[in-house]
Amino acid sequence: MPLIRLNNQSISSVTALPSGIDTGKIGQVISQTLSTCQTSTSGTSYVDTSFSINITPTATSSKIYVTFDCGGIYHSVGEGGFIRVRYNNDTQIYNTGDYTCYRGGSDLQIGSGISVLHSPNTTSEKNYKIQIANRTTTGTMYIGHPNNSSTYGTFTCMEVLA
């Protein structure tokens, strides 16, 4: 049976939700989409990608909802690697764990997604970035594919107001 009344009012006449229903609010959204391949060739050390966002929370009680989605991960010699979100150049707030990636001429074996809610407790501008690392010292770890420019990634930071 369809819902046609809310708090004894017709749905078409409702202009606000009843008290006690918290809908939350988004203060700001900063998003970055890149279609260029991001690479890591420096052994097993994490390196910065071009995914980097500066955001200034409006209140110390705000949280930052961080998402990253990419079309795929590829490795030149069939090894694997890691993707992480780094906060303010000193704190890892999320690590995907070890990816095993397969090698191929044009195939992407794994898509990747990250969603994490962070509490920076500040009103100062802070930086969030995506970093990647190889699992071994051989080959190259890619976000995207070196032979396919239609794969891309989107990195987003949203301020969630308290």
PDB file of C-alpha atoms in Angstrom:
ATOM      1  CA  MET A   1       0.000   0.000   0.000  1.00  0.00           C
ATOM      2  CA  PRO A   2       1.517   3.369  -0.969  1.00  0.00           C
ATOM      3  CA  LEU A   3       2.271   6.019   1.644  1.00  0.00           C
ATOM      4  CA  ILE A   4      -0.171   8.887   1.142  1.00  0.00           C
ATOM      5  CA  ARG A   5      -0.259  10.537   4.572  1.00  0.00           C
ATOM      6  CA  LEU A   6       2.526  11.743   6.909  1.00  0.00           C
ATOM      7  CA  ASN A   7       1.672  13.026  10.388  1.00  0.00           C
ATOM      8  CA  ASN A   8      -1.944  12.968   9.334  1.00  0.00           C
ATOM      9  CA  GLN A   9      -1.269  15.275   6.359  1.00  0.00           C
ATOM     10  CA  SER A  10      -1.464  14.533   2.659  1.00  0.00           C
ATOM     11  CA  ILE A  11       2.016  13.943   1.180  1.00  0.00           C
ATOM     12  CA  SER A  12       1.498  16.816  -1.268  1.00  0.00           C
ATOM     13  CA  SER A  13       0.997  19.302   1.596  1.00  0.00           C
ATOM     14  CA  VAL A  14       4.117  18.341   3.611  1.00  0.00           C
ATOM     15  CA  THR A  15       6.718  21.133   3.523  1.00  0.00           C
ATOM     16  CA  ALA A  16       9.063  19.810   6.237  1.00  0.00           C
ATOM     17  CA  LEU A  17       9.811  16.521   7.940  1.00  0.00           C
ATOM     18  CA  PRO A  18       8.469  15.922  11.445  1.00  0.00           C
ATOM     19  CA  SER A  19      10.695  16.961  14.361  1.00  0.00           C
ATOM     20  CA  GLY A  20      13.214  14.371  15.445  1.00  0.00           C
ATOM     21  CA  ILE A  21      14.148  13.316  11.904  1.00  0.00           C
ATOM     22  CA  ASP A  22      17.710  14.474  11.351  1.00  0.00           C
ATOM     23  CA  THR A  23      18.459  14.836   7.648  1.00  0.00           C
ATOM     24  CA  GLY A  24      22.085  15.973   7.964  1.00  0.00           C
ATOM     25  CA  LYS A  25      23.653  18.705   5.901  1.00  0.00           C
ATOM     26  CA  ILE A  26      26.524  18.910   3.450  1.00  0.00           C
ATOM     27  CA  GLY A  27      28.579  22.083   3.888  1.00  0.00           C
ATOM     28  CA  GLN A  28      30.785  21.808   0.784  1.00  0.00           C
ATOM     29  CA  VAL A  29      31.763  19.339  -1.891  1.00  0.00           C
ATOM     30  CA  ILE A  30      35.100  19.365  -3.703  1.00  0.00           C
ATOM     31  CA  SER A  31      35.590  16.804  -6.443  1.00  0.00           C
ATOM     32  CA  GLN A  32      38.374  15.972  -8.863  1.00  0.00           C
ATOM     33  CA  THR A  33      38.137  13.674 -11.897  1.00  0.00           C
ATOM     34  CA  LEU A  34      41.258  12.673 -13.814  1.00  0.00           C
ATOM     35  CA  SER A  35      41.499  10.648 -16.992  1.00  0.00           C
ATOM     36  CA  THR A  36      45.285  10.424 -16.927  1.00  0.00           C
ATOM     37  CA  CYS A  37      46.934   7.248 -15.731  1.00  0.00           C
ATOM     38  CA  GLN A  38      48.566   7.459 -12.277  1.00  0.00           C
ATOM     39  CA  THR A  39      51.700   5.354 -11.728  1.00  0.00           C
ATOM     40  CA  SER A  40      54.030   4.055  -9.032  1.00  0.00           C
ATOM     41  CA  THR A  41      57.486   2.847 -10.036  1.00  0.00           C
ATOM     42  CA  SER A  42      59.430   3.530  -6.856  1.00  0.00           C
ATOM     43  CA  GLY A  43      59.587   0.058  -5.402  1.00  0.00           C
ATOM     44  CA  THR A  44      57.372  -0.473  -2.384  1.00  0.00           C
ATOM     45  CA  SER A  45      57.297   3.146  -1.153  1.00  0.00           C
ATOM     46  CA  TYR A  46      54.060   5.112  -1.397  1.00  0.00           C
ATOM     47  CA  VAL A  47      54.029   7.936  -3.945  1.00  0.00           C
ATOM     48  CA  ASP A  48      51.583  10.783  -4.453  1.00  0.00           C
ATOM     49  CA  THR A  49      49.194  10.629  -7.366  1.00  0.00           C
ATOM     50  CA  SER A  50      47.629  13.746  -8.913  1.00  0.00           C
ATOM     51  CA  PHE A  51      44.519  13.170  -6.787  1.00  0.00           C
ATOM     52  CA  SER A  52      44.777  15.877  -4.118  1.00  0.00           C
ATOM     53  CA  ILE A  53      42.092  18.040  -2.484  1.00  0.00           C
ATOM     54  CA  ASN A  54      42.408  20.917  -0.012  1.00  0.00           C
ATOM     55  CA  ILE A  55      39.330  21.522   2.125  1.00  0.00           C
ATOM     56  CA  THR A  56      38.657  23.914   5.021  1.00  0.00           C
ATOM     57  CA  PRO A  57      36.011  22.666   7.468  1.00  0.00           C
ATOM     58  CA  THR A  58      33.646  25.378   8.722  1.00  0.00           C
ATOM     59  CA  ALA A  59      33.406  23.892  12.239  1.00  0.00           C
ATOM     60  CA  THR A  60      35.582  21.647  14.407  1.00  0.00           C
ATOM     61  CA  SER A  61      32.592  19.292  14.752  1.00  0.00           C
ATOM     62  CA  SER A  62      32.396  18.753  10.976  1.00  0.00           C
ATOM     63  CA  LYS A  63      33.390  15.458   9.451  1.00  0.00           C
ATOM     64  CA  ILE A  64      34.909  14.945   6.009  1.00  0.00           C
ATOM     65  CA  TYR A  65      33.415  12.162   3.901  1.00  0.00           C
ATOM     66  CA  VAL A  66      36.124  11.012   1.479  1.00  0.00           C
ATOM     67  CA  THR A  67      35.372   8.877  -1.573  1.00  0.00           C
ATOM     68  CA  PHE A  68      37.597   7.573  -4.342  1.00  0.00           C
ATOM     69  CA  ASP A  69      36.452   5.509  -7.307  1.00  0.00           C
ATOM     70  CA  CYS A  70      38.613   4.417 -10.186  1.00  0.00           C
ATOM     71  CA  GLY A  71      37.942   2.521 -13.370  1.00  0.00           C
ATOM     72  CA  GLY A  72      40.605  -0.039 -12.672  1.00  0.00           C
ATOM     73  CA  ILE A  73      44.017  -0.984 -11.413  1.00  0.00           C
ATOM     74  CA  TYR A  74      46.682  -2.538 -13.591  1.00  0.00           C
ATOM     75  CA  HIS A  75      50.200  -3.834 -13.009  1.00  0.00           C
ATOM     76  CA  SER A  76      52.810  -4.163 -15.752  1.00  0.00           C
ATOM     77  CA  VAL A  77      54.212  -7.521 -14.633  1.00  0.00           C
ATOM     78  CA  GLY A  78      51.200  -9.067 -12.930  1.00  0.00           C
ATOM     79  CA  GLU A  79      52.107  -8.142  -9.379  1.00  0.00           C
ATOM     80  CA  GLY A  80      49.994  -5.921  -7.153  1.00  0.00           C
ATOM     81  CA  GLY A  81      49.977  -2.923  -4.919  1.00  0.00           C
ATOM     82  CA  PHE A  82      48.243  -0.669  -2.437  1.00  0.00           C
ATOM     83  CA  ILE A  83      46.071   2.460  -2.508  1.00  0.00           C
ATOM     84  CA  ARG A  84      45.649   4.704   0.527  1.00  0.00           C
ATOM     85  CA  VAL A  85      44.118   8.016   1.568  1.00  0.00           C
ATOM     86  CA  ARG A  86      46.600  10.318   3.266  1.00  0.00           C
ATOM     87  CA  TYR A  87      45.523  13.250   5.456  1.00  0.00           C
ATOM     88  CA  ASN A  88      47.609  16.394   5.863  1.00  0.00           C
ATOM     89  CA  ASN A  89      50.774  14.590   4.761  1.00  0.00           C
ATOM     90  CA  ASP A  90      51.180  12.819   8.080  1.00  0.00           C
ATOM     91  CA  THR A  91      48.292  10.438   8.741  1.00  0.00           C
ATOM     92  CA  GLN A  92      47.003   7.453   6.818  1.00  0.00           C
ATOM     93  CA  ILE A  93      43.228   7.331   7.273  1.00  0.00           C
ATOM     94  CA  TYR A  94      42.481   4.416   4.953  1.00  0.00           C
ATOM     95  CA  ASN A  95      44.395   1.685   3.134  1.00  0.00           C
ATOM     96  CA  THR A  96      42.740  -0.703   0.691  1.00  0.00           C
ATOM     97  CA  GLY A  97      45.074  -3.533   1.551  1.00  0.00           C
ATOM     98  CA  ASP A  98      46.963  -5.603  -0.983  1.00  0.00           C
ATOM     99  CA  TYR A  99      45.612  -5.776  -4.551  1.00  0.00           C
ATOM    100  CA  THR A 100      46.659  -8.557  -6.855  1.00  0.00           C
ATOM    101  CA  CYS A 101      46.648  -7.177 -10.380  1.00  0.00           C
ATOM    102  CA  TYR A 102      46.967  -9.091 -13.591  1.00  0.00           C
ATOM    103  CA  ARG A 103      48.888  -8.135 -16.665  1.00  0.00           C
ATOM    104  CA  GLY A 104      47.290  -7.744 -20.073  1.00  0.00           C
ATOM    105  CA  GLY A 105      47.357  -5.664 -23.223  1.00  0.00           C
ATOM    106  CA  SER A 106      44.199  -3.665 -22.574  1.00  0.00           C
ATOM    107  CA  ASP A 107      42.428  -5.310 -19.652  1.00  0.00           C
ATOM    108  CA  LEU A 108      41.737  -3.796 -16.261  1.00  0.00           C
ATOM    109  CA  GLN A 109      41.296  -6.512 -13.714  1.00  0.00           C
ATOM    110  CA  ILE A 110      40.043  -4.643 -10.661  1.00  0.00           C
ATOM    111  CA  GLY A 111      37.984  -1.527 -10.087  1.00  0.00           C
ATOM    112  CA  SER A 112      38.514   0.198  -6.768  1.00  0.00           C
ATOM    113  CA  GLY A 113      36.376   2.223  -4.415  1.00  0.00           C
ATOM    114  CA  ILE A 114      37.103   3.885  -1.095  1.00  0.00           C
ATOM    115  CA  SER A 115      34.655   5.555   1.289  1.00  0.00           C
ATOM    116  CA  VAL A 116      35.763   6.810   4.679  1.00  0.00           C
ATOM    117  CA  LEU A 117      34.393   9.318   7.198  1.00  0.00           C
ATOM    118  CA  HIS A 118      37.131  11.371   8.872  1.00  0.00           C
ATOM    119  CA  SER A 119      36.981  13.759  11.864  1.00  0.00           C
ATOM    120  CA  PRO A 120      39.754  16.342  11.423  1.00  0.00           C
ATOM    121  CA  ASN A 121      38.628  18.462  14.462  1.00  0.00           C
ATOM    122  CA  THR A 122      39.848  21.710  12.920  1.00  0.00           C
ATOM    123  CA  THR A 123      38.776  24.753  10.931  1.00  0.00           C
ATOM    124  CA  SER A 124      42.153  25.043   9.221  1.00  0.00           C
ATOM    125  CA  GLU A 125      42.664  24.030   5.595  1.00  0.00           C
ATOM    126  CA  LYS A 126      43.745  20.401   5.304  1.00  0.00           C
ATOM    127  CA  ASN A 127      44.845  18.216   2.416  1.00  0.00           C
ATOM    128  CA  TYR A 128      43.582  14.786   1.440  1.00  0.00           C
ATOM    129  CA  LYS A 129      45.410  12.802  -1.246  1.00  0.00           C
ATOM    130  CA  ILE A 130      45.537   9.406  -2.875  1.00  0.00           C
ATOM    131  CA  GLN A 131      48.844   7.538  -2.782  1.00  0.00           C
ATOM    132  CA  ILE A 132      49.813   4.233  -4.381  1.00  0.00           C
ATOM    133  CA  ALA A 133      52.630   1.728  -3.910  1.00  0.00           C
ATOM    134  CA  ASN A 134      53.873  -1.454  -5.538  1.00  0.00           C
ATOM    135  CA  ARG A 135      53.725  -4.712  -3.625  1.00  0.00           C
ATOM    136  CA  THR A 136      57.166  -5.689  -4.950  1.00  0.00           C
ATOM    137  CA  THR A 137      60.139  -3.836  -6.401  1.00  0.00           C
ATOM    138  CA  THR A 138      59.404  -4.919  -9.986  1.00  0.00           C
ATOM    139  CA  GLY A 139      57.026  -3.426 -12.521  1.00  0.00           C
ATOM    140  CA  THR A 140      54.680  -0.462 -12.408  1.00  0.00           C
ATOM    141  CA  MET A 141      51.406  -0.112 -10.490  1.00  0.00           C
ATOM    142  CA  TYR A 142      48.753   1.936 -12.313  1.00  0.00           C
ATOM    143  CA  ILE A 143      45.461   3.556 -11.406  1.00  0.00           C
ATOM    144  CA  GLY A 144      43.847   3.453 -14.809  1.00  0.00           C
ATOM    145  CA  HIS A 145      45.500   1.775 -17.762  1.00  0.00           C
ATOM    146  CA  PRO A 146      48.437   3.070 -19.801  1.00  0.00           C
ATOM    147  CA  ASN A 147      46.767   2.036 -23.083  1.00  0.00           C
ATOM    148  CA  ASN A 148      43.188   3.087 -22.338  1.00  0.00           C
ATOM    149  CA  SER A 149      42.402   6.752 -21.760  1.00  0.00           C
ATOM    150  CA  SER A 150      38.714   6.036 -21.102  1.00  0.00           C
ATOM    151  CA  THR A 151      39.508   4.790 -17.600  1.00  0.00           C
ATOM    152  CA  TYR A 152      39.513   7.493 -14.970  1.00  0.00           C
ATOM    153  CA  GLY A 153      39.231   8.181 -11.276  1.00  0.00           C
ATOM    154  CA  THR A 154      37.107  10.521  -9.177  1.00  0.00           C
ATOM    155  CA  PHE A 155      38.223  11.783  -5.771  1.00  0.00           C
ATOM    156  CA  THR A 156      35.672  13.667  -3.632  1.00  0.00           C
ATOM    157  CA  CYS A 157      35.721  15.307  -0.198  1.00  0.00           C
ATOM    158  CA  MET A 158      32.441  16.422   1.377  1.00  0.00           C
ATOM    159  CA  GLU A 159      32.083  18.375   4.595  1.00  0.00           C
ATOM    160  CA  VAL A 160      29.305  16.839   6.713  1.00  0.00           C
ATOM    161  CA  LEU A 161      28.000  19.418   9.173  1.00  0.00           C
ATOM    162  CA  ALA A 162      27.171  18.360  12.725  1.00  0.00           C
TER     163      ALA A 162
END
